[in-house]
């Protein structure tokens, strides 16, 4: 099942999401639907709050970026109750977009390396280190479960310039190829 994507202005995108346990109802089905929704909207990452569920879960499928980075081809993962406990390396700049901010792309600075612990879809615990585009996408999705959006990383002036477009997005006035749910 493909869910509509909640866009900017939706209160759920601003909440600190809750941890879940393995008894979360219909977890497998939910994860499957997350991947399907992400694929339909040409995203490479999707966090549960973006489909209206305030839980600490996000999915990533790097395959569409495999031409830029071959190691992303089979980078398909579910992150549950993730904790980034270390960010290190250089400050990297990358042009990021977000399914909840259709039409907006901005240069965002993030650390190049992270260490993260998380549960996978079978509730097995992992502790791993990621760098490059993987660290980039994970940090973006991780922000979502803390109620943070990419525009929060912009200097105030740049953010001000986006105000009109953000208001339009919150009203659903935006050209977008996937199904969205606007708050107004
Ligand atoms: Co996003």
PDB file of C-alpha atoms and ligand atoms in Angstrom:
ATOM      1  CA  UNK A   1       0.000   0.000   0.000  1.00  0.00           C
ATOM      2  CA  UNK A   2       1.244   3.447  -0.910  1.00  0.00           C
ATOM      3  CA  UNK A   3       0.745   6.125   1.735  1.00  0.00           C
ATOM      4  CA  UNK A   4       0.432   9.848   1.016  1.00  0.00           C
ATOM      5  CA  UNK A   5       3.451  11.873   2.154  1.00  0.00           C
ATOM      6  CA  UNK A   6       2.832  14.452   4.879  1.00  0.00           C
ATOM      7  CA  UNK A   7       4.365  17.755   3.781  1.00  0.00           C
ATOM      8  CA  UNK A   8       5.739  20.841   5.484  1.00  0.00           C
ATOM      9  CA  UNK A   9       3.410  22.332   8.075  1.00  0.00           C
ATOM     10  CA  UNK A  10       2.105  18.970   9.284  1.00  0.00           C
ATOM     11  CA  UNK A  11       2.547  18.880  13.089  1.00  0.00           C
ATOM     12  CA  UNK A  12       3.690  15.220  13.006  1.00  0.00           C
ATOM     13  CA  UNK A  13       6.881  16.285  11.180  1.00  0.00           C
ATOM     14  CA  UNK A  14       7.836  18.427  14.181  1.00  0.00           C
ATOM     15  CA  UNK A  15       7.360  15.840  16.921  1.00  0.00           C
ATOM     16  CA  UNK A  16      10.107  13.865  18.583  1.00  0.00           C
ATOM     17  CA  UNK A  17       8.973  10.375  17.592  1.00  0.00           C
ATOM     18  CA  UNK A  18       8.516   7.468  20.007  1.00  0.00           C
ATOM     19  CA  UNK A  19      10.543   4.268  20.256  1.00  0.00           C
ATOM     20  CA  UNK A  20       8.740   1.040  19.451  1.00  0.00           C
ATOM     21  CA  UNK A  21       9.198  -2.595  20.426  1.00  0.00           C
ATOM     22  CA  UNK A  22       8.826  -5.767  18.401  1.00  0.00           C
ATOM     23  CA  UNK A  23       5.156  -6.062  19.328  1.00  0.00           C
ATOM     24  CA  UNK A  24       4.294  -2.941  17.376  1.00  0.00           C
ATOM     25  CA  UNK A  25       1.111  -3.876  15.491  1.00  0.00           C
ATOM     26  CA  UNK A  26       1.603  -5.067  11.899  1.00  0.00           C
ATOM     27  CA  UNK A  27       5.240  -3.996  11.864  1.00  0.00           C
ATOM     28  CA  UNK A  28       6.248  -6.110   8.844  1.00  0.00           C
ATOM     29  CA  UNK A  29       3.372  -4.844   6.777  1.00  0.00           C
ATOM     30  CA  UNK A  30       4.116  -1.278   7.813  1.00  0.00           C
ATOM     31  CA  UNK A  31       7.773  -1.572   6.767  1.00  0.00           C
ATOM     32  CA  UNK A  32       6.786  -3.111   3.446  1.00  0.00           C
ATOM     33  CA  UNK A  33       4.414  -0.208   2.818  1.00  0.00           C
ATOM     34  CA  UNK A  34       7.146   2.269   3.735  1.00  0.00           C
ATOM     35  CA  UNK A  35       9.445   0.793   1.072  1.00  0.00           C
ATOM     36  CA  UNK A  36       6.643   0.787  -1.481  1.00  0.00           C
ATOM     37  CA  UNK A  37       5.736   4.414  -0.717  1.00  0.00           C
ATOM     38  CA  UNK A  38       9.387   5.464  -0.957  1.00  0.00           C
ATOM     39  CA  UNK A  39       9.810   3.754  -4.302  1.00  0.00           C
ATOM     40  CA  UNK A  40       6.646   5.280  -5.751  1.00  0.00           C
ATOM     41  CA  UNK A  41       7.833   8.761  -4.815  1.00  0.00           C
ATOM     42  CA  UNK A  42      11.397   8.182  -6.094  1.00  0.00           C
ATOM     43  CA  UNK A  43      12.837   8.721  -2.642  1.00  0.00           C
ATOM     44  CA  UNK A  44      15.935   7.008  -1.312  1.00  0.00           C
ATOM     45  CA  UNK A  45      14.913   7.449   2.303  1.00  0.00           C
ATOM     46  CA  UNK A  46      11.625   7.735   4.172  1.00  0.00           C
ATOM     47  CA  UNK A  47      10.908   8.246   7.859  1.00  0.00           C
ATOM     48  CA  UNK A  48       7.692   7.121   9.572  1.00  0.00           C
ATOM     49  CA  UNK A  49       6.627  10.677  10.580  1.00  0.00           C
ATOM     50  CA  UNK A  50       6.495  11.503   6.861  1.00  0.00           C
ATOM     51  CA  UNK A  51       3.567   9.158   6.508  1.00  0.00           C
ATOM     52  CA  UNK A  52       1.979  10.384   9.717  1.00  0.00           C
ATOM     53  CA  UNK A  53       3.343   7.829  12.218  1.00  0.00           C
ATOM     54  CA  UNK A  54       5.305   9.353  15.065  1.00  0.00           C
ATOM     55  CA  UNK A  55       7.621   6.377  15.630  1.00  0.00           C
ATOM     56  CA  UNK A  56      11.416   6.046  15.457  1.00  0.00           C
ATOM     57  CA  UNK A  57      11.614   4.096  12.239  1.00  0.00           C
ATOM     58  CA  UNK A  58      13.061   4.942   8.830  1.00  0.00           C
ATOM     59  CA  UNK A  59      13.903   3.036   5.681  1.00  0.00           C
ATOM     60  CA  UNK A  60      16.609   3.622   3.085  1.00  0.00           C
ATOM     61  CA  UNK A  61      17.146   2.170  -0.376  1.00  0.00           C
ATOM     62  CA  UNK A  62      20.234   3.573  -2.051  1.00  0.00           C
ATOM     63  CA  UNK A  63      19.794   1.660  -5.336  1.00  0.00           C
ATOM     64  CA  UNK A  64      18.698   4.731  -7.379  1.00  0.00           C
ATOM     65  CA  UNK A  65      22.051   6.329  -6.531  1.00  0.00           C
ATOM     66  CA  UNK A  66      24.130   3.304  -7.503  1.00  0.00           C
ATOM     67  CA  UNK A  67      25.550   5.084 -10.551  1.00  0.00           C
ATOM     68  CA  UNK A  68      27.094   7.741  -8.305  1.00  0.00           C
ATOM     69  CA  UNK A  69      28.233   5.283  -5.689  1.00  0.00           C
ATOM     70  CA  UNK A  70      28.310   1.554  -6.465  1.00  0.00           C
ATOM     71  CA  UNK A  71      28.261   0.632  -2.774  1.00  0.00           C
ATOM     72  CA  UNK A  72      24.697   1.991  -2.574  1.00  0.00           C
ATOM     73  CA  UNK A  73      23.288  -0.587  -4.990  1.00  0.00           C
ATOM     74  CA  UNK A  74      22.359  -3.069  -2.239  1.00  0.00           C
ATOM     75  CA  UNK A  75      22.124  -0.561   0.565  1.00  0.00           C
ATOM     76  CA  UNK A  76      18.571  -1.335   1.588  1.00  0.00           C
ATOM     77  CA  UNK A  77      17.911  -1.098   5.294  1.00  0.00           C
ATOM     78  CA  UNK A  78      15.352  -0.524   7.998  1.00  0.00           C
ATOM     79  CA  UNK A  79      16.433   1.477  11.056  1.00  0.00           C
ATOM     80  CA  UNK A  80      14.373   1.148  14.228  1.00  0.00           C
ATOM     81  CA  UNK A  81      15.070   3.080  17.463  1.00  0.00           C
ATOM     82  CA  UNK A  82      18.337   4.288  15.935  1.00  0.00           C
ATOM     83  CA  UNK A  83      20.870   6.256  17.960  1.00  0.00           C
ATOM     84  CA  UNK A  84      23.631   8.206  16.256  1.00  0.00           C
ATOM     85  CA  UNK A  85      26.206   8.350  19.036  1.00  0.00           C
ATOM     86  CA  UNK A  86      29.133   9.824  17.162  1.00  0.00           C
ATOM     87  CA  UNK A  87      29.526  12.228  14.231  1.00  0.00           C
ATOM     88  CA  UNK A  88      33.026  12.869  12.948  1.00  0.00           C
ATOM     89  CA  UNK A  89      35.148  13.559   9.871  1.00  0.00           C
ATOM     90  CA  UNK A  90      34.873  16.556   7.566  1.00  0.00           C
ATOM     91  CA  UNK A  91      31.985  18.938   7.129  1.00  0.00           C
ATOM     92  CA  UNK A  92      30.535  17.915   3.775  1.00  0.00           C
ATOM     93  CA  UNK A  93      28.176  19.979   1.661  1.00  0.00           C
ATOM     94  CA  UNK A  94      25.551  18.247  -0.459  1.00  0.00           C
ATOM     95  CA  UNK A  95      22.455  19.342  -2.347  1.00  0.00           C
ATOM     96  CA  UNK A  96      19.600  17.724  -0.423  1.00  0.00           C
ATOM     97  CA  UNK A  97      15.919  17.350  -1.110  1.00  0.00           C
ATOM     98  CA  UNK A  98      13.094  15.924   0.976  1.00  0.00           C
ATOM     99  CA  UNK A  99       9.789  14.297   0.023  1.00  0.00           C
ATOM    100  CA  UNK A 100       8.077  16.479   2.644  1.00  0.00           C
ATOM    101  CA  UNK A 101       9.494  19.630   1.013  1.00  0.00           C
ATOM    102  CA  UNK A 102       8.668  19.069  -2.660  1.00  0.00           C
ATOM    103  CA  UNK A 103      10.512  21.371  -5.059  1.00  0.00           C
ATOM    104  CA  UNK A 104      13.061  22.540  -2.515  1.00  0.00           C
ATOM    105  CA  UNK A 105      16.726  21.638  -2.837  1.00  0.00           C
ATOM    106  CA  UNK A 106      19.400  23.194  -0.650  1.00  0.00           C
ATOM    107  CA  UNK A 107      23.074  22.814   0.119  1.00  0.00           C
ATOM    108  CA  UNK A 108      23.263  21.225   3.555  1.00  0.00           C
ATOM    109  CA  UNK A 109      26.396  20.748   5.637  1.00  0.00           C
ATOM    110  CA  UNK A 110      26.759  17.505   7.563  1.00  0.00           C
ATOM    111  CA  UNK A 111      29.557  15.448   9.096  1.00  0.00           C
ATOM    112  CA  UNK A 112      31.029  12.814   6.786  1.00  0.00           C
ATOM    113  CA  UNK A 113      31.102   9.930   9.278  1.00  0.00           C
ATOM    114  CA  UNK A 114      28.685   8.530  11.828  1.00  0.00           C
ATOM    115  CA  UNK A 115      28.461   5.711  14.318  1.00  0.00           C
ATOM    116  CA  UNK A 116      24.972   4.413  14.892  1.00  0.00           C
ATOM    117  CA  UNK A 117      23.186   1.669  16.783  1.00  0.00           C
ATOM    118  CA  UNK A 118      19.777   0.484  15.585  1.00  0.00           C
ATOM    119  CA  UNK A 119      17.427  -2.464  15.348  1.00  0.00           C
ATOM    120  CA  UNK A 120      16.609  -3.959  11.970  1.00  0.00           C
ATOM    121  CA  UNK A 121      13.208  -5.241  10.810  1.00  0.00           C
ATOM    122  CA  UNK A 122      13.763  -8.492  12.791  1.00  0.00           C
ATOM    123  CA  UNK A 123      14.649  -6.522  15.907  1.00  0.00           C
ATOM    124  CA  UNK A 124      18.285  -7.568  15.758  1.00  0.00           C
ATOM    125  CA  UNK A 125      20.597  -4.970  17.240  1.00  0.00           C
ATOM    126  CA  UNK A 126      23.364  -3.501  15.035  1.00  0.00           C
ATOM    127  CA  UNK A 127      26.218  -1.157  15.735  1.00  0.00           C
ATOM    128  CA  UNK A 128      27.825   0.242  12.601  1.00  0.00           C
ATOM    129  CA  UNK A 129      29.873   3.010  11.090  1.00  0.00           C
ATOM    130  CA  UNK A 130      28.865   4.750   7.857  1.00  0.00           C
ATOM    131  CA  UNK A 131      30.435   7.426   5.686  1.00  0.00           C
ATOM    132  CA  UNK A 132      29.835   9.217   2.388  1.00  0.00           C
ATOM    133  CA  UNK A 133      26.331   9.258   0.942  1.00  0.00           C
ATOM    134  CA  UNK A 134      25.158   6.588   3.380  1.00  0.00           C
ATOM    135  CA  UNK A 135      26.038   8.792   6.358  1.00  0.00           C
ATOM    136  CA  UNK A 136      24.354  11.684   4.557  1.00  0.00           C
ATOM    137  CA  UNK A 137      21.023   9.916   4.012  1.00  0.00           C
ATOM    138  CA  UNK A 138      20.997   8.354   7.471  1.00  0.00           C
ATOM    139  CA  UNK A 139      21.532  11.759   9.120  1.00  0.00           C
ATOM    140  CA  UNK A 140      18.727  13.267   7.035  1.00  0.00           C
ATOM    141  CA  UNK A 141      16.266  10.502   7.982  1.00  0.00           C
ATOM    142  CA  UNK A 142      17.426  10.490  11.589  1.00  0.00           C
ATOM    143  CA  UNK A 143      16.578  14.197  11.784  1.00  0.00           C
ATOM    144  CA  UNK A 144      12.993  13.343  10.819  1.00  0.00           C
ATOM    145  CA  UNK A 145      12.469  11.115  13.873  1.00  0.00           C
ATOM    146  CA  UNK A 146      13.635  14.043  16.016  1.00  0.00           C
ATOM    147  CA  UNK A 147      11.252  16.488  14.333  1.00  0.00           C
ATOM    148  CA  UNK A 148      14.010  18.237  12.368  1.00  0.00           C
ATOM    149  CA  UNK A 149      13.806  19.205   8.684  1.00  0.00           C
ATOM    150  CA  UNK A 150      16.634  20.079   6.305  1.00  0.00           C
ATOM    151  CA  UNK A 151      15.624  23.753   6.266  1.00  0.00           C
ATOM    152  CA  UNK A 152      16.506  23.899   9.968  1.00  0.00           C
ATOM    153  CA  UNK A 153      20.150  23.574   8.924  1.00  0.00           C
ATOM    154  CA  UNK A 154      20.004  26.718   6.773  1.00  0.00           C
ATOM    155  CA  UNK A 155      21.122  30.168   7.894  1.00  0.00           C
ATOM    156  CA  UNK A 156      18.111  32.373   8.887  1.00  0.00           C
ATOM    157  CA  UNK A 157      18.307  34.564   5.777  1.00  0.00           C
ATOM    158  CA  UNK A 158      18.192  31.603   3.401  1.00  0.00           C
ATOM    159  CA  UNK A 159      15.266  30.189   5.301  1.00  0.00           C
ATOM    160  CA  UNK A 160      13.454  33.511   5.082  1.00  0.00           C
ATOM    161  CA  UNK A 161      13.773  33.440   1.308  1.00  0.00           C
ATOM    162  CA  UNK A 162      11.940  30.109   1.250  1.00  0.00           C
ATOM    163  CA  UNK A 163       9.051  31.314   3.366  1.00  0.00           C
ATOM    164  CA  UNK A 164       6.612  31.873   0.527  1.00  0.00           C
ATOM    165  CA  UNK A 165       7.306  28.481  -1.038  1.00  0.00           C
ATOM    166  CA  UNK A 166       6.987  26.763   2.324  1.00  0.00           C
ATOM    167  CA  UNK A 167       3.597  28.389   2.872  1.00  0.00           C
ATOM    168  CA  UNK A 168       2.510  27.174  -0.557  1.00  0.00           C
ATOM    169  CA  UNK A 169       3.664  23.640   0.236  1.00  0.00           C
ATOM    170  CA  UNK A 170       1.691  23.674   3.486  1.00  0.00           C
ATOM    171  CA  UNK A 171      -1.391  24.587   1.457  1.00  0.00           C
ATOM    172  CA  UNK A 172      -0.705  21.828  -1.050  1.00  0.00           C
ATOM    173  CA  UNK A 173       0.081  24.349  -3.799  1.00  0.00           C
ATOM    174  CA  UNK A 174       2.967  22.469  -5.327  1.00  0.00           C
ATOM    175  CA  UNK A 175       3.683  20.479  -8.459  1.00  0.00           C
ATOM    176  CA  UNK A 176       4.475  16.978  -7.308  1.00  0.00           C
ATOM    177  CA  UNK A 177       4.266  13.515  -8.889  1.00  0.00           C
ATOM    178  CA  UNK A 178       3.349  11.571  -5.727  1.00  0.00           C
ATOM    179  CA  UNK A 179       0.384  11.742  -3.377  1.00  0.00           C
ATOM    180  CA  UNK A 180       0.769  14.273  -0.579  1.00  0.00           C
ATOM    181  CA  UNK A 181      -1.165  15.238   2.523  1.00  0.00           C
ATOM    182  CA  UNK A 182      -1.018  18.966   3.232  1.00  0.00           C
ATOM    183  CA  UNK A 183      -2.118  20.345   6.609  1.00  0.00           C
ATOM    184  CA  UNK A 184      -4.135  23.293   5.292  1.00  0.00           C
TER     185      UNK A 184
HETATM  186 CO1  LIG B   1      13.262  14.166   4.298  1.00  0.00          CO
END
